[in-house]
């Protein structure tokens, strides 16, 4: 089982202009824009990994070695899952098949979201080999404004910490890997996966 990013989001939960305002930097100050954009990317990546959430809409591939037995659900990482594009699999003859979307449903009212066969259906028989089942799906919030405010604030705080402390160790200060307040904000939105 593994996730592969197919198409990354083109925007981030906070903008460069918003970060400059948070850091009290003038908009005309552009000499470190590349570094600030890098901070936004790094902080967003950390928040995604820490919370188990996909911040903005991206396309993912989930690779499985087989379908679950009978009616077992397939837990979907990278919440919120917005849609399933396709489910393909290798049948017992090693031929690639597409599992019709009329045979399964996405339950995304729960976190983590999951896939399950519709009533009266079951998962097809696939060969049990690496990556014999591929689920393509979209996950993430459709706009930065829909990202939970606690996550956006944590990203601001992590970026500010990176701006103020350019090195891992700061001599003469107590250090930590992430500001405690930012960690607490991210804890509110953390998803616990079972698979």
PDB file of C-alpha atoms in Angstrom:
ATOM      1  CA  UNK A   1       0.000   0.000   0.000  1.00  0.00           C
ATOM      2  CA  UNK A   2       1.362   3.356  -0.919  1.00  0.00           C
ATOM      3  CA  UNK A   3       0.415   6.863  -1.986  1.00  0.00           C
ATOM      4  CA  UNK A   4       1.971   8.684  -4.933  1.00  0.00           C
ATOM      5  CA  UNK A   5       1.288  12.326  -5.727  1.00  0.00           C
ATOM      6  CA  UNK A   6       0.193  12.652  -9.366  1.00  0.00           C
ATOM      7  CA  UNK A   7      -0.669  16.360  -9.572  1.00  0.00           C
ATOM      8  CA  UNK A   8       0.307  18.786  -6.811  1.00  0.00           C
ATOM      9  CA  UNK A   9      -1.763  21.767  -5.718  1.00  0.00           C
ATOM     10  CA  UNK A  10      -0.847  24.999  -7.464  1.00  0.00           C
ATOM     11  CA  UNK A  11      -1.552  27.224  -4.437  1.00  0.00           C
ATOM     12  CA  UNK A  12      -0.827  27.131  -0.702  1.00  0.00           C
ATOM     13  CA  UNK A  13      -2.942  27.835   2.411  1.00  0.00           C
ATOM     14  CA  UNK A  14      -1.292  31.239   2.860  1.00  0.00           C
ATOM     15  CA  UNK A  15       0.068  33.669   0.292  1.00  0.00           C
ATOM     16  CA  UNK A  16       3.371  35.490   0.176  1.00  0.00           C
ATOM     17  CA  UNK A  17       1.559  38.790   0.739  1.00  0.00           C
ATOM     18  CA  UNK A  18      -0.214  37.392   3.820  1.00  0.00           C
ATOM     19  CA  UNK A  19       3.066  36.079   5.228  1.00  0.00           C
ATOM     20  CA  UNK A  20       4.773  39.439   4.695  1.00  0.00           C
ATOM     21  CA  UNK A  21       1.930  41.139   6.540  1.00  0.00           C
ATOM     22  CA  UNK A  22       2.231  38.592   9.379  1.00  0.00           C
ATOM     23  CA  UNK A  23       5.990  39.209   9.588  1.00  0.00           C
ATOM     24  CA  UNK A  24       5.413  42.998   9.387  1.00  0.00           C
ATOM     25  CA  UNK A  25       7.520  43.238   6.237  1.00  0.00           C
ATOM     26  CA  UNK A  26       6.673  45.902   3.652  1.00  0.00           C
ATOM     27  CA  UNK A  27       5.149  44.581   0.425  1.00  0.00           C
ATOM     28  CA  UNK A  28       7.916  46.355  -1.505  1.00  0.00           C
ATOM     29  CA  UNK A  29      10.570  44.248   0.266  1.00  0.00           C
ATOM     30  CA  UNK A  30      11.200  41.552  -2.340  1.00  0.00           C
ATOM     31  CA  UNK A  31      14.822  40.484  -1.837  1.00  0.00           C
ATOM     32  CA  UNK A  32      13.802  37.422   0.204  1.00  0.00           C
ATOM     33  CA  UNK A  33      10.577  36.461  -1.581  1.00  0.00           C
ATOM     34  CA  UNK A  34      12.069  33.171  -2.776  1.00  0.00           C
ATOM     35  CA  UNK A  35      13.056  32.234   0.782  1.00  0.00           C
ATOM     36  CA  UNK A  36       9.638  33.204   2.162  1.00  0.00           C
ATOM     37  CA  UNK A  37       7.914  31.114  -0.512  1.00  0.00           C
ATOM     38  CA  UNK A  38      10.182  28.230   0.465  1.00  0.00           C
ATOM     39  CA  UNK A  39       9.110  28.687   4.116  1.00  0.00           C
ATOM     40  CA  UNK A  40       5.443  28.521   3.056  1.00  0.00           C
ATOM     41  CA  UNK A  41       6.061  25.306   1.132  1.00  0.00           C
ATOM     42  CA  UNK A  42       8.015  23.720   3.988  1.00  0.00           C
ATOM     43  CA  UNK A  43       5.489  24.733   6.656  1.00  0.00           C
ATOM     44  CA  UNK A  44       2.596  23.473   4.522  1.00  0.00           C
ATOM     45  CA  UNK A  45       4.363  20.155   3.972  1.00  0.00           C
ATOM     46  CA  UNK A  46       4.955  19.817   7.690  1.00  0.00           C
ATOM     47  CA  UNK A  47       1.318  20.619   8.485  1.00  0.00           C
ATOM     48  CA  UNK A  48       0.124  18.053   5.935  1.00  0.00           C
ATOM     49  CA  UNK A  49       2.366  15.328   7.341  1.00  0.00           C
ATOM     50  CA  UNK A  50       1.536  16.178  10.961  1.00  0.00           C
ATOM     51  CA  UNK A  51      -2.249  16.369  10.514  1.00  0.00           C
ATOM     52  CA  UNK A  52      -2.727  13.728   7.816  1.00  0.00           C
ATOM     53  CA  UNK A  53      -4.620  16.292   5.734  1.00  0.00           C
ATOM     54  CA  UNK A  54      -4.110  17.423   2.172  1.00  0.00           C
ATOM     55  CA  UNK A  55      -4.218  21.201   2.360  1.00  0.00           C
ATOM     56  CA  UNK A  56      -5.283  22.071  -1.196  1.00  0.00           C
ATOM     57  CA  UNK A  57      -6.746  19.939  -3.944  1.00  0.00           C
ATOM     58  CA  UNK A  58      -4.273  17.527  -5.514  1.00  0.00           C
ATOM     59  CA  UNK A  59      -4.526  14.268  -7.429  1.00  0.00           C
ATOM     60  CA  UNK A  60      -3.205  11.125  -5.735  1.00  0.00           C
ATOM     61  CA  UNK A  61      -2.734   7.473  -6.645  1.00  0.00           C
ATOM     62  CA  UNK A  62      -3.265   4.805  -3.990  1.00  0.00           C
ATOM     63  CA  UNK A  63      -1.549   1.505  -4.821  1.00  0.00           C
ATOM     64  CA  UNK A  64      -2.790  -1.720  -3.191  1.00  0.00           C
ATOM     65  CA  UNK A  65      -1.632  -5.311  -3.589  1.00  0.00           C
ATOM     66  CA  UNK A  66      -5.246  -6.553  -3.688  1.00  0.00           C
ATOM     67  CA  UNK A  67      -8.778  -5.588  -2.739  1.00  0.00           C
ATOM     68  CA  UNK A  68      -9.907  -6.255   0.838  1.00  0.00           C
ATOM     69  CA  UNK A  69     -11.813  -9.458   1.499  1.00  0.00           C
ATOM     70  CA  UNK A  70     -15.541  -9.324   0.838  1.00  0.00           C
ATOM     71  CA  UNK A  71     -17.046  -6.008   2.033  1.00  0.00           C
ATOM     72  CA  UNK A  72     -14.116  -4.561   3.936  1.00  0.00           C
ATOM     73  CA  UNK A  73     -13.658  -0.829   3.539  1.00  0.00           C
ATOM     74  CA  UNK A  74     -10.625   0.841   1.976  1.00  0.00           C
ATOM     75  CA  UNK A  75      -9.414   3.649   4.202  1.00  0.00           C
ATOM     76  CA  UNK A  76      -8.380   6.718   2.235  1.00  0.00           C
ATOM     77  CA  UNK A  77      -5.508   8.856   3.447  1.00  0.00           C
ATOM     78  CA  UNK A  78      -4.987  12.483   2.498  1.00  0.00           C
ATOM     79  CA  UNK A  79      -8.308  13.844   3.791  1.00  0.00           C
ATOM     80  CA  UNK A  80     -10.481  15.526   2.793  1.00  0.00           C
ATOM     81  CA  UNK A  81     -11.096  13.185  -0.160  1.00  0.00           C
ATOM     82  CA  UNK A  82     -13.322  15.005  -2.649  1.00  0.00           C
ATOM     83  CA  UNK A  83     -13.752  12.441  -5.429  1.00  0.00           C
ATOM     84  CA  UNK A  84     -12.628   9.125  -6.877  1.00  0.00           C
ATOM     85  CA  UNK A  85     -11.466   9.404 -10.494  1.00  0.00           C
ATOM     86  CA  UNK A  86     -11.023   5.699 -11.176  1.00  0.00           C
ATOM     87  CA  UNK A  87     -10.301   2.270  -9.733  1.00  0.00           C
ATOM     88  CA  UNK A  88      -8.321  -0.077 -11.969  1.00  0.00           C
ATOM     89  CA  UNK A  89      -7.058  -3.547 -11.158  1.00  0.00           C
ATOM     90  CA  UNK A  90      -5.416  -6.611 -12.676  1.00  0.00           C
ATOM     91  CA  UNK A  91      -7.821  -9.540 -12.824  1.00  0.00           C
ATOM     92  CA  UNK A  92      -6.837 -13.190 -12.380  1.00  0.00           C
ATOM     93  CA  UNK A  93      -5.755 -13.291 -16.048  1.00  0.00           C
ATOM     94  CA  UNK A  94      -3.434 -10.324 -15.380  1.00  0.00           C
ATOM     95  CA  UNK A  95      -5.563  -8.090 -17.625  1.00  0.00           C
ATOM     96  CA  UNK A  96      -6.235  -4.507 -16.526  1.00  0.00           C
ATOM     97  CA  UNK A  97      -9.895  -3.817 -15.702  1.00  0.00           C
ATOM     98  CA  UNK A  98     -11.796  -0.748 -14.521  1.00  0.00           C
ATOM     99  CA  UNK A  99     -14.152  -1.189 -11.574  1.00  0.00           C
ATOM    100  CA  UNK A 100     -17.328   0.745 -12.382  1.00  0.00           C
ATOM    101  CA  UNK A 101     -18.130   3.702 -10.144  1.00  0.00           C
ATOM    102  CA  UNK A 102     -21.684   2.332  -9.825  1.00  0.00           C
ATOM    103  CA  UNK A 103     -20.253  -0.527  -7.735  1.00  0.00           C
ATOM    104  CA  UNK A 104     -18.695   1.517  -4.924  1.00  0.00           C
ATOM    105  CA  UNK A 105     -19.234   4.639  -2.874  1.00  0.00           C
ATOM    106  CA  UNK A 106     -16.993   7.186  -1.205  1.00  0.00           C
ATOM    107  CA  UNK A 107     -17.908   7.918   2.399  1.00  0.00           C
ATOM    108  CA  UNK A 108     -16.225  11.242   3.012  1.00  0.00           C
ATOM    109  CA  UNK A 109     -18.448  12.415   5.845  1.00  0.00           C
ATOM    110  CA  UNK A 110     -16.079  10.485   8.124  1.00  0.00           C
ATOM    111  CA  UNK A 111     -12.421  11.192   8.767  1.00  0.00           C
ATOM    112  CA  UNK A 112     -10.603   9.309   7.517  1.00  0.00           C
ATOM    113  CA  UNK A 113     -12.780   8.843   4.438  1.00  0.00           C
ATOM    114  CA  UNK A 114     -13.251   5.340   3.061  1.00  0.00           C
ATOM    115  CA  UNK A 115     -14.451   3.430   0.026  1.00  0.00           C
ATOM    116  CA  UNK A 116     -16.879   0.557   0.215  1.00  0.00           C
ATOM    117  CA  UNK A 117     -18.892  -1.500  -2.255  1.00  0.00           C
ATOM    118  CA  UNK A 118     -22.508  -0.394  -2.617  1.00  0.00           C
ATOM    119  CA  UNK A 119     -25.196  -2.606  -1.122  1.00  0.00           C
ATOM    120  CA  UNK A 120     -25.329  -5.972  -2.897  1.00  0.00           C
ATOM    121  CA  UNK A 121     -21.871  -5.634  -4.490  1.00  0.00           C
ATOM    122  CA  UNK A 122     -18.396  -6.697  -3.443  1.00  0.00           C
ATOM    123  CA  UNK A 123     -14.868  -5.953  -4.493  1.00  0.00           C
ATOM    124  CA  UNK A 124     -13.745  -7.841  -7.611  1.00  0.00           C
ATOM    125  CA  UNK A 125     -11.085 -10.537  -7.535  1.00  0.00           C
ATOM    126  CA  UNK A 126      -7.664  -9.167  -8.368  1.00  0.00           C
ATOM    127  CA  UNK A 127      -4.351 -10.957  -8.490  1.00  0.00           C
ATOM    128  CA  UNK A 128      -2.427 -10.543  -5.268  1.00  0.00           C
ATOM    129  CA  UNK A 129       0.721  -8.817  -6.457  1.00  0.00           C
ATOM    130  CA  UNK A 130       2.381  -5.457  -5.867  1.00  0.00           C
ATOM    131  CA  UNK A 131       0.320  -2.534  -7.141  1.00  0.00           C
ATOM    132  CA  UNK A 132      -2.391  -4.694  -8.735  1.00  0.00           C
ATOM    133  CA  UNK A 133      -5.057  -2.177  -7.627  1.00  0.00           C
ATOM    134  CA  UNK A 134      -4.747   1.548  -8.400  1.00  0.00           C
ATOM    135  CA  UNK A 135      -7.180   4.113  -7.018  1.00  0.00           C
ATOM    136  CA  UNK A 136      -6.901   7.612  -8.451  1.00  0.00           C
ATOM    137  CA  UNK A 137      -8.537  10.290  -6.320  1.00  0.00           C
ATOM    138  CA  UNK A 138      -8.660  13.989  -5.546  1.00  0.00           C
ATOM    139  CA  UNK A 139      -8.039  15.246  -2.040  1.00  0.00           C
ATOM    140  CA  UNK A 140      -7.706  18.634  -0.406  1.00  0.00           C
ATOM    141  CA  UNK A 141      -9.656  21.789   0.189  1.00  0.00           C
ATOM    142  CA  UNK A 142     -10.793  23.605  -2.967  1.00  0.00           C
ATOM    143  CA  UNK A 143      -9.570  27.017  -1.750  1.00  0.00           C
ATOM    144  CA  UNK A 144      -7.162  28.377   0.831  1.00  0.00           C
ATOM    145  CA  UNK A 145     -10.070  29.979   2.714  1.00  0.00           C
ATOM    146  CA  UNK A 146     -11.543  26.501   3.373  1.00  0.00           C
ATOM    147  CA  UNK A 147      -8.377  25.258   5.105  1.00  0.00           C
ATOM    148  CA  UNK A 148      -9.147  25.224   8.848  1.00  0.00           C
ATOM    149  CA  UNK A 149      -8.098  28.500  10.440  1.00  0.00           C
ATOM    150  CA  UNK A 150      -6.056  26.689  13.118  1.00  0.00           C
ATOM    151  CA  UNK A 151      -3.908  25.101  10.384  1.00  0.00           C
ATOM    152  CA  UNK A 152      -3.446  28.394   8.556  1.00  0.00           C
ATOM    153  CA  UNK A 153      -2.413  30.100  11.816  1.00  0.00           C
ATOM    154  CA  UNK A 154       0.028  27.279  12.596  1.00  0.00           C
ATOM    155  CA  UNK A 155       1.601  27.702   9.134  1.00  0.00           C
ATOM    156  CA  UNK A 156       2.028  31.441   9.804  1.00  0.00           C
ATOM    157  CA  UNK A 157       3.694  30.645  13.133  1.00  0.00           C
ATOM    158  CA  UNK A 158       6.021  28.002  11.693  1.00  0.00           C
ATOM    159  CA  UNK A 159       7.055  30.386   8.892  1.00  0.00           C
ATOM    160  CA  UNK A 160       7.694  33.149  11.442  1.00  0.00           C
ATOM    161  CA  UNK A 161       9.819  30.762  13.467  1.00  0.00           C
ATOM    162  CA  UNK A 162      11.845  29.845  10.352  1.00  0.00           C
ATOM    163  CA  UNK A 163      12.230  33.562   9.558  1.00  0.00           C
ATOM    164  CA  UNK A 164      13.482  34.382  13.053  1.00  0.00           C
ATOM    165  CA  UNK A 165      15.644  31.261  13.531  1.00  0.00           C
ATOM    166  CA  UNK A 166      17.581  30.387  10.388  1.00  0.00           C
ATOM    167  CA  UNK A 167      19.503  27.546  12.015  1.00  0.00           C
ATOM    168  CA  UNK A 168      18.595  24.377  13.917  1.00  0.00           C
ATOM    169  CA  UNK A 169      20.377  25.473  17.088  1.00  0.00           C
ATOM    170  CA  UNK A 170      20.199  28.999  18.472  1.00  0.00           C
ATOM    171  CA  UNK A 171      22.888  29.667  21.060  1.00  0.00           C
ATOM    172  CA  UNK A 172      21.632  31.074  24.339  1.00  0.00           C
ATOM    173  CA  UNK A 173      17.970  30.073  23.860  1.00  0.00           C
ATOM    174  CA  UNK A 174      15.845  27.078  24.650  1.00  0.00           C
ATOM    175  CA  UNK A 175      15.112  25.284  21.380  1.00  0.00           C
ATOM    176  CA  UNK A 176      12.335  23.040  20.133  1.00  0.00           C
ATOM    177  CA  UNK A 177      11.493  21.398  16.821  1.00  0.00           C
ATOM    178  CA  UNK A 178       8.185  23.234  16.381  1.00  0.00           C
ATOM    179  CA  UNK A 179       6.684  26.125  18.340  1.00  0.00           C
ATOM    180  CA  UNK A 180       4.437  24.654  21.030  1.00  0.00           C
ATOM    181  CA  UNK A 181       1.464  26.845  20.155  1.00  0.00           C
ATOM    182  CA  UNK A 182       1.662  25.845  16.470  1.00  0.00           C
ATOM    183  CA  UNK A 183       1.773  22.172  17.451  1.00  0.00           C
ATOM    184  CA  UNK A 184      -1.332  22.597  19.624  1.00  0.00           C
ATOM    185  CA  UNK A 185      -3.180  24.314  16.763  1.00  0.00           C
ATOM    186  CA  UNK A 186      -2.332  21.426  14.426  1.00  0.00           C
ATOM    187  CA  UNK A 187      -3.445  18.874  17.034  1.00  0.00           C
ATOM    188  CA  UNK A 188      -7.015  20.170  16.675  1.00  0.00           C
ATOM    189  CA  UNK A 189      -7.094  19.027  13.046  1.00  0.00           C
ATOM    190  CA  UNK A 190      -5.031  15.828  13.269  1.00  0.00           C
ATOM    191  CA  UNK A 191      -6.564  12.692  11.716  1.00  0.00           C
ATOM    192  CA  UNK A 192      -5.826   9.239  13.120  1.00  0.00           C
ATOM    193  CA  UNK A 193      -5.557   6.623  10.382  1.00  0.00           C
ATOM    194  CA  UNK A 194      -6.145   2.955  11.118  1.00  0.00           C
ATOM    195  CA  UNK A 195      -4.488   1.354   8.095  1.00  0.00           C
TER     196      UNK A 195
END
